[in-house]
Short mmCIF file of C-alpha atoms and ligand atoms in Angstrom, two decimals:
data_model
loop_
_atom_site.label_atom_id
_atom_site.label_comp_id
_atom_site.label_asym_id
_atom_site.label_seq_id
_atom_site.Cartn_x
_atom_site.Cartn_y
_atom_site.Cartn_z
CA MET P 358 0.12 -0.38 -0.08
CA LEU P 359 1.31 2.75 -0.96
CA PRO P 360 -0.02 6.88 1.25
CA ALA P 361 -2.74 8.24 -1.14
CA PRO P 362 -0.86 11.20 -1.08
CA VAL P 363 1.97 10.47 -2.27
CA LEU P 364 0.10 8.05 -5.05
CA GLU P 365 -2.41 11.54 -5.59
CA LYS P 366 1.53 13.46 -6.08
CA ALA P 367 2.36 11.31 -8.14
CA GLN P 368 -1.19 11.08 -10.51
CA LYS P 369 -0.60 14.87 -10.92
CA GLU P 370 2.73 15.59 -11.66
CA MET P 371 2.45 11.77 -14.29
CA LEU P 372 2.45 14.28 -17.30
CA ASP P 373 4.77 17.24 -16.15
CA TRP P 374 7.49 16.40 -13.76
CA GLN P 375 8.70 19.22 -12.30
CA GLY P 376 7.55 21.96 -15.58
CA LEU P 377 9.55 19.99 -17.95
CA GLY P 378 6.80 19.30 -19.88
CA THR P 379 7.47 15.18 -19.13
CA SER P 380 6.96 12.29 -16.85
CA VAL P 381 9.68 11.95 -14.22
CA MET P 382 9.96 8.49 -16.48
CA GLU P 383 11.44 10.89 -19.17
CA VAL P 384 14.68 12.81 -18.15
CA SER P 385 17.57 11.31 -18.03
CA HIS P 386 18.80 9.79 -15.03
CA ARG P 387 22.09 12.49 -14.90
CA GLY P 388 20.09 15.60 -15.91
CA LYS P 389 20.78 17.66 -13.24
CA GLU P 390 17.05 17.34 -12.13
CA PHE P 391 16.89 14.19 -11.29
CA ILE P 392 20.27 14.34 -9.36
CA ALA P 393 18.44 17.31 -7.61
CA LEU P 394 15.87 14.29 -6.99
CA ALA P 395 18.20 12.05 -5.81
CA ASP P 396 19.83 13.93 -3.56
CA LYS P 397 16.33 14.79 -1.44
CA ALA P 398 15.41 11.23 -0.95
CA GLU P 399 18.74 10.92 0.67
CA ARG P 400 19.08 13.42 2.22
CA ASP P 401 14.73 12.13 3.67
CA LEU P 402 15.62 9.10 4.09
CA ARG P 403 19.24 10.51 5.70
CA SER P 404 17.00 12.67 7.86
CA LEU P 405 13.74 10.59 8.99
CA LEU P 406 16.36 8.04 10.66
CA ASN P 407 19.25 9.54 11.29
CA ILE P 408 21.31 8.83 10.04
CA SER P 409 24.81 9.26 10.54
CA ASP P 410 28.26 10.68 7.72
CA SER P 411 30.20 7.33 8.26
CA TYR P 412 27.10 5.52 7.01
CA LYS P 413 26.74 5.18 2.46
CA VAL P 414 23.21 4.90 2.00
CA LEU P 415 23.05 2.98 -1.02
CA PHE P 416 20.09 2.86 -3.92
CA MET P 417 20.52 -0.72 -5.81
CA HIS P 418 18.59 -3.00 -7.98
CA GLY P 419 16.73 -6.64 -7.24
CA GLY P 420 15.05 -6.01 -4.29
CA GLY P 421 15.68 -7.68 -1.05
CA ARG P 422 16.55 -11.14 -2.61
CA GLY P 423 19.58 -8.98 -4.11
CA GLN P 424 20.80 -7.92 -0.68
CA PHE P 425 21.02 -11.69 0.18
CA ALA P 426 23.94 -12.45 -1.84
CA ALA P 427 25.40 -9.26 -2.39
CA VAL P 428 26.46 -8.82 1.82
CA PRO P 429 28.30 -12.18 1.79
CA GLN P 430 29.70 -11.29 -1.72
CA ASN P 431 30.97 -7.98 -0.32
CA LEU P 432 31.78 -8.34 2.93
CA THR P 433 33.65 -12.14 2.71
CA THR P 434 35.47 -14.57 0.67
CA GLN P 435 35.72 -17.63 -0.42
CA GLY P 436 35.72 -20.11 2.83
CA ASP P 437 34.57 -17.79 5.42
CA ARG P 438 31.02 -17.96 7.72
CA ALA P 439 28.95 -16.14 9.23
CA ALA P 440 26.33 -16.48 11.38
CA PHE P 441 22.23 -16.51 10.74
CA VAL P 442 19.63 -16.14 13.21
CA ASP P 443 16.33 -18.51 11.86
CA THR P 444 13.31 -16.95 12.57
CA GLY P 445 11.01 -17.48 9.52
CA VAL P 446 10.79 -17.94 6.11
CA TRP P 447 13.04 -14.83 5.10
CA SER P 448 16.19 -16.01 7.65
CA LYS P 449 15.47 -18.84 5.62
CA LYS P 450 15.80 -18.14 1.81
CA ALA P 451 19.16 -15.89 3.20
CA VAL P 452 20.90 -18.72 4.52
CA GLU P 453 19.77 -20.05 0.70
CA GLU P 454 22.10 -18.02 -1.15
CA ALA P 455 23.89 -17.32 1.50
CA ASN P 456 25.25 -20.43 1.46
CA ARG P 457 25.94 -19.96 -2.75
CA PHE P 458 29.07 -17.82 -1.16
CA ILE P 459 30.43 -19.16 2.13
CA GLY P 460 28.91 -21.45 5.51
CA ALA P 461 25.87 -20.00 6.99
CA ASP P 462 25.48 -21.04 10.25
CA VAL P 463 22.22 -21.01 12.92
CA VAL P 464 23.50 -19.51 15.60
CA ALA P 465 19.98 -18.50 17.33
CA SER P 466 15.68 -20.15 15.68
CA SER P 467 12.57 -19.13 17.08
CA TYR P 468 10.70 -20.64 19.59
CA GLN P 469 7.76 -22.18 20.52
CA ASP P 470 6.71 -21.60 24.16
CA GLN P 471 4.56 -24.36 26.23
CA SER P 472 1.72 -22.55 25.14
CA GLY P 473 2.59 -22.60 21.93
CA LEU P 474 3.13 -18.88 21.02
CA TRP P 475 6.45 -18.25 19.17
CA HIS P 476 9.24 -16.06 20.45
CA VAL P 477 12.08 -14.55 18.97
CA PRO P 478 14.83 -15.61 20.57
CA GLN P 479 15.53 -13.66 22.89
CA ASP P 480 19.27 -13.90 23.10
CA LYS P 481 20.38 -10.00 23.34
CA VAL P 482 24.19 -11.09 23.24
CA VAL P 483 23.88 -14.17 20.46
CA GLU P 484 26.90 -16.71 20.69
CA VAL P 485 28.88 -16.74 17.40
CA ALA P 486 32.56 -18.35 16.38
CA SER P 487 34.49 -16.06 17.19
CA SER P 488 35.39 -16.55 12.99
CA ALA P 489 32.27 -15.83 11.94
CA ARG P 490 32.39 -12.39 9.46
CA TYR P 491 28.33 -11.26 10.13
CA LEU P 492 25.72 -12.28 12.31
CA HIS P 493 22.43 -12.06 9.99
CA TYR P 494 19.20 -11.26 11.01
CA CYS P 495 15.35 -10.37 9.91
CA PRO P 496 13.32 -7.98 13.05
CA ASN P 497 10.32 -8.36 11.07
CA GLU P 498 9.33 -11.51 10.25
CA THR P 499 6.98 -10.33 7.22
CA ILE P 500 5.29 -13.86 7.00
CA GLU P 501 5.36 -15.56 10.57
CA GLY P 502 4.35 -11.89 12.11
CA LEU P 503 7.56 -12.37 14.78
CA GLU P 504 9.43 -9.18 15.39
CA PHE P 505 12.02 -8.25 17.34
CA ASN P 506 11.51 -5.29 20.24
CA PHE P 507 15.84 -5.01 20.66
CA VAL P 508 19.22 -5.47 18.71
CA PRO P 509 21.07 -8.28 19.04
CA LYS P 510 24.70 -7.99 19.26
CA ALA P 511 27.55 -10.39 18.05
CA SER P 512 29.34 -12.69 20.71
CA ASN P 513 32.73 -11.56 18.87
CA ASN P 514 31.49 -8.16 17.91
CA ALA P 515 32.12 -9.19 14.53
CA PRO P 516 29.09 -6.49 11.55
CA VAL P 517 25.44 -7.24 12.21
CA ILE P 518 23.23 -7.07 9.04
CA ALA P 519 19.26 -6.50 9.40
CA ASP P 520 16.65 -7.17 6.67
CA MET P 521 14.50 -5.06 7.25
CA SER P 522 12.20 -4.94 3.97
CA SER P 523 9.54 -5.31 6.37
CA THR P 524 10.41 -2.83 8.78
CA ILE P 525 12.18 -0.47 8.00
CA LEU P 526 10.68 2.97 8.37
CA SER P 527 7.83 2.07 10.72
CA ARG P 528 9.87 3.66 13.95
CA PRO P 529 13.14 5.57 15.39
CA ILE P 530 16.02 3.09 15.45
CA GLN P 531 19.62 3.48 16.40
CA VAL P 532 21.65 3.49 12.90
CA ASP P 533 24.83 2.47 14.07
CA ASP P 534 23.97 -1.00 16.19
CA PHE P 535 24.06 -1.79 12.24
CA GLY P 536 26.91 -3.05 9.70
CA ILE P 537 24.90 -2.66 7.25
CA ILE P 538 20.40 -2.59 6.49
CA TYR P 539 18.89 -3.40 3.66
CA ALA P 540 15.46 -3.50 2.41
CA GLY P 541 13.66 -4.29 -0.64
CA ALA P 542 11.42 -1.06 -0.94
CA GLN P 543 7.96 -2.76 -1.54
CA LYS P 544 6.74 -3.24 1.98
CA ASN P 545 6.82 0.42 3.04
CA ILE P 546 9.30 2.62 1.62
CA GLY P 547 7.31 2.56 -2.40
CA PRO P 548 6.94 0.33 -5.85
CA SER P 549 9.36 -2.48 -5.66
CA GLY P 550 12.45 -2.57 -7.71
CA LEU P 551 14.12 -0.69 -5.71
CA ALA P 552 16.86 -2.14 -2.84
CA VAL P 553 17.60 0.69 -0.10
CA ALA P 554 20.73 -0.12 1.64
CA ILE P 555 22.69 1.50 4.52
CA VAL P 556 26.11 1.16 4.99
CA ARG P 557 29.10 1.33 7.39
CA GLU P 558 31.62 3.17 5.62
CA ASP P 559 35.05 0.98 7.12
CA LEU P 560 32.87 -2.53 5.63
CA LEU P 561 33.55 -1.22 2.10
CA GLY P 562 35.81 -1.99 -0.75
CA GLN P 563 36.33 -5.29 0.69
CA ALA P 564 33.83 -7.05 -2.22
CA ARG P 565 35.08 -9.85 -3.66
CA LYS P 566 36.30 -9.07 -7.08
CA ASP P 567 33.34 -11.94 -8.77
CA THR P 568 30.60 -9.77 -7.16
CA PRO P 569 28.53 -8.51 -10.19
CA ALA P 570 28.93 -4.65 -10.78
CA ILE P 571 25.39 -4.04 -9.64
CA LEU P 572 25.81 -5.79 -6.63
CA ASN P 573 29.30 -4.12 -5.61
CA TYR P 574 28.44 -1.49 -2.59
CA SER P 575 31.91 0.49 -3.17
CA LEU P 576 30.85 0.52 -6.85
CA THR P 577 27.27 1.83 -6.26
CA ASP P 578 28.63 4.63 -3.80
CA GLU P 579 31.82 5.17 -5.87
CA PHE P 580 28.82 5.93 -8.98
CA ASP P 581 25.97 7.43 -6.87
CA SER P 582 23.73 4.47 -6.65
CA MET P 583 24.05 5.18 -11.04
CA TYR P 584 26.37 2.82 -11.42
CA ASN P 585 24.19 2.23 -14.29
CA THR P 586 20.32 2.87 -14.75
CA PRO P 587 18.78 3.40 -11.72
CA PRO P 588 15.11 2.32 -10.98
CA THR P 589 14.02 6.49 -11.64
CA TYR P 590 11.19 5.89 -10.70
CA SER P 591 11.24 3.33 -7.65
CA TRP P 592 12.87 5.97 -6.68
CA TYR P 593 10.62 8.97 -7.37
CA LEU P 594 8.48 7.69 -5.50
CA ALA P 595 10.04 5.94 -2.69
CA GLY P 596 11.26 10.11 -2.70
CA LEU P 597 8.00 11.13 -1.99
CA VAL P 598 7.12 8.30 0.43
CA PHE P 599 10.39 10.32 2.46
CA GLU P 600 8.96 13.69 1.69
CA TRP P 601 5.53 12.31 3.49
CA LEU P 602 7.03 10.08 6.39
CA LEU P 603 8.39 14.15 7.40
CA GLU P 604 4.90 15.97 6.74
CA GLN P 605 3.96 13.05 9.75
CA GLY P 606 6.11 14.19 12.02
CA GLY P 607 8.84 11.78 11.45
CA LEU P 608 9.82 8.27 12.63
CA SER P 609 8.65 8.92 16.20
CA ALA P 610 5.15 10.27 15.73
CA VAL P 611 4.65 7.23 12.62
CA GLU P 612 5.90 5.15 15.74
CA LYS P 613 3.15 5.92 17.32
CA ILE P 614 0.57 5.54 14.95
CA ASN P 615 1.59 2.08 14.26
CA GLN P 616 1.96 1.29 17.57
CA HIS P 617 -1.35 2.13 18.33
CA LYS P 618 -2.78 0.38 15.16
CA ALA P 619 -1.39 -2.51 15.56
CA GLU P 620 -1.78 -2.76 19.52
CA CYS P 621 -6.22 -2.80 18.10
CA LEU P 622 -5.61 -5.01 16.64
CA TYR P 623 -4.47 -7.20 18.92
CA GLN P 624 -6.02 -6.66 21.77
CA CYS P 625 -9.47 -7.53 19.15
CA ILE P 626 -7.64 -10.53 18.86
CA ASP P 627 -7.20 -11.06 21.93
CA ASN P 628 -10.49 -10.36 23.23
CA SER P 629 -12.12 -12.89 20.96
CA ASP P 630 -13.19 -16.22 21.40
CA PHE P 631 -12.74 -17.20 17.94
CA PHE P 632 -10.36 -15.24 16.18
CA ASN P 633 -6.49 -15.87 18.06
CA SER P 634 -2.94 -15.26 17.08
CA GLN P 635 -0.01 -17.44 17.46
CA VAL P 636 2.50 -14.92 18.37
CA ALA P 637 4.30 -14.08 21.92
CA GLN P 638 3.28 -10.64 23.81
CA ASP P 639 7.12 -9.77 23.57
CA SER P 640 7.62 -10.52 19.52
CA ARG P 641 4.11 -9.12 17.80
CA SER P 642 4.87 -7.40 14.94
CA TRP P 643 3.73 -4.54 14.47
CA MET P 644 3.59 -4.48 10.30
CA ASN P 645 1.71 -7.84 9.75
CA VAL P 646 -0.43 -9.51 11.64
CA PRO P 647 -1.26 -13.48 10.81
CA PHE P 648 -4.48 -14.43 12.68
CA GLN P 649 -5.96 -17.38 12.84
CA LEU P 650 -9.77 -18.01 12.98
CA GLY P 651 -11.87 -21.00 15.59
CA ASP P 652 -13.35 -22.93 12.73
CA SER P 653 -10.71 -23.32 9.56
CA SER P 654 -12.71 -24.07 7.83
CA LEU P 655 -14.57 -20.44 7.85
CA ASP P 656 -11.57 -18.71 6.75
CA ALA P 657 -13.00 -18.78 2.58
CA LEU P 658 -16.16 -17.58 3.87
CA PHE P 659 -14.46 -14.56 5.74
CA LEU P 660 -11.95 -13.96 3.20
CA SER P 661 -14.84 -13.70 1.11
CA GLU P 662 -17.33 -11.89 3.02
CA ALA P 663 -13.92 -9.84 4.12
CA GLU P 664 -13.67 -8.32 -0.02
CA LYS P 665 -16.58 -7.23 0.54
CA GLN P 666 -16.03 -4.36 2.35
CA GLY P 667 -13.46 -3.61 0.57
CA LEU P 668 -11.29 -5.57 2.53
CA ARG P 669 -7.71 -6.73 0.63
CA ALA P 670 -4.77 -9.39 0.67
CA LEU P 671 -6.21 -10.66 4.36
CA LYS P 672 -5.25 -14.51 3.00
CA GLY P 673 -2.31 -15.93 5.02
CA HIS P 674 0.66 -17.19 3.76
CA ARG P 675 0.07 -20.56 2.88
CA ILE P 676 2.68 -22.31 5.25
CA VAL P 677 1.52 -20.64 7.95
CA GLY P 678 -2.26 -20.21 6.95
CA GLY P 679 -5.13 -18.87 8.31
CA MET P 680 -5.13 -14.58 7.90
CA ARG P 681 -2.59 -12.33 8.18
CA ALA P 682 -3.44 -7.96 8.37
CA SER P 683 -0.07 -5.96 6.76
CA ILE P 684 -0.20 -3.00 8.47
CA TYR P 685 2.26 -0.70 7.31
CA ASN P 686 2.63 2.58 7.30
CA ALA P 687 0.33 4.03 4.74
CA MET P 688 -2.90 1.86 6.28
CA PRO P 689 -4.80 4.66 7.96
CA LEU P 690 -6.43 3.81 11.70
CA SER P 691 -9.58 4.00 9.70
CA GLY P 692 -8.68 0.40 7.55
CA VAL P 693 -7.50 -0.92 10.41
CA LYS P 694 -10.16 -0.20 12.81
CA THR P 695 -12.55 -1.68 9.94
CA LEU P 696 -10.83 -4.25 9.56
CA ILE P 697 -11.43 -4.88 13.22
CA GLU P 698 -15.23 -3.99 13.24
CA PHE P 699 -16.05 -6.90 10.50
CA MET P 700 -13.89 -9.08 12.81
CA ASN P 701 -16.34 -8.55 15.94
CA GLU P 702 -19.42 -9.16 13.38
CA PHE P 703 -17.53 -11.95 11.78
CA GLU P 704 -17.53 -13.90 15.32
CA ARG P 705 -20.73 -12.12 16.28
CA THR P 706 -23.18 -14.49 13.21
CA ARG P 707 -20.82 -17.07 12.08
CA GLY P 708 -18.48 -17.64 15.78
C1 LIG M 939 9.50 -8.88 1.24
C2 LIG M 939 10.17 -9.12 1.67
C3 LIG M 939 11.18 -10.28 1.32
C4 LIG M 939 12.17 -10.05 -0.40
O1 LIG M 939 11.80 -9.37 -1.31
P1 LIG M 939 12.15 -8.40 -2.80
O2 LIG M 939 12.77 -7.79 -3.12
O3 LIG M 939 11.31 -9.91 -3.42
O4 LIG M 939 13.43 -9.98 -3.13
C5 LIG M 939 13.13 -10.35 2.15
N1 LIG M 939 13.00 -9.76 2.56
C6 LIG M 939 11.85 -9.38 3.76
C7 LIG M 939 12.03 -9.69 4.72
C8 LIG M 939 10.48 -9.44 2.84
O5 LIG M 939 10.26 -9.07 3.44
#
């Protein structure tokens, strides 16, 4: 979901961007107008996340999964190993991709407690081999709806690498806690086709010789994220989303709204005898809220009735089943309220 004011601005500017008589898609990415757009997008992102000068902000191709390969390629040599926390589907995919290049060791995993509720691993310091080159984790598992409310450290002080695809910009973070933060754009930043990587300066310049140029952090930095033609329209829309977030009051304001949205929805689930959540309180995502119906034979009916109310995309991932409400930044509180009213009514009449 993208914020409506962003889409409206894009619509208004579609045929005539900045009085140039063309769309932003049609101008050269090396022209001064686009470069100004690119610079402003970076400045706004830096301001939103309070990113210091010791980090590079890179706009790259290949989405989140491109970064699954970019990280090992940029930080390791053949024969190296790195440590991974496994909290679900996206963690596992990152491990699978890293294993093409290095030895990826899973050193901590999500777990179910005695009542069957899921938790992220609770260790603030994750025990890793002394040779581990980095510690990779996924702060918010999009499919399982498991989110960390702290940043783990590696016992050997190796850099922490975070796949923030589904949680970036949902609340303030301390960028200094991380070696690299990356995110595919399409959950909380803008349209697909773009990935943002925030890379600590001292981690540049170590890429393997055979790293594809478009995944090489140093080259990307050297060419101001324009080694080849960047995904210009995605970049433009991302810039509009950053402006919109700043207009909302920045991430501390956005955090309050997101927390409230999530609390309302979890409260509806917890207060119900019909819906339930399999995620423990300490690990609940603010962005992705999976829930189950007491009677899964009503799943199809729930989805079709929801659709009639304009409530779409509620089907859970096939791996976990049930339902999942993704309530990213662009989802207004009113959308969550509509879902809650629908759920209450469904429980009353069908539950
Ligand atoms: C969606 C997602 C990805 C994959 O992003 P692509 O851009 O499709 O490669 C990776 N990690 C997480 C946490 C995601 O939610």
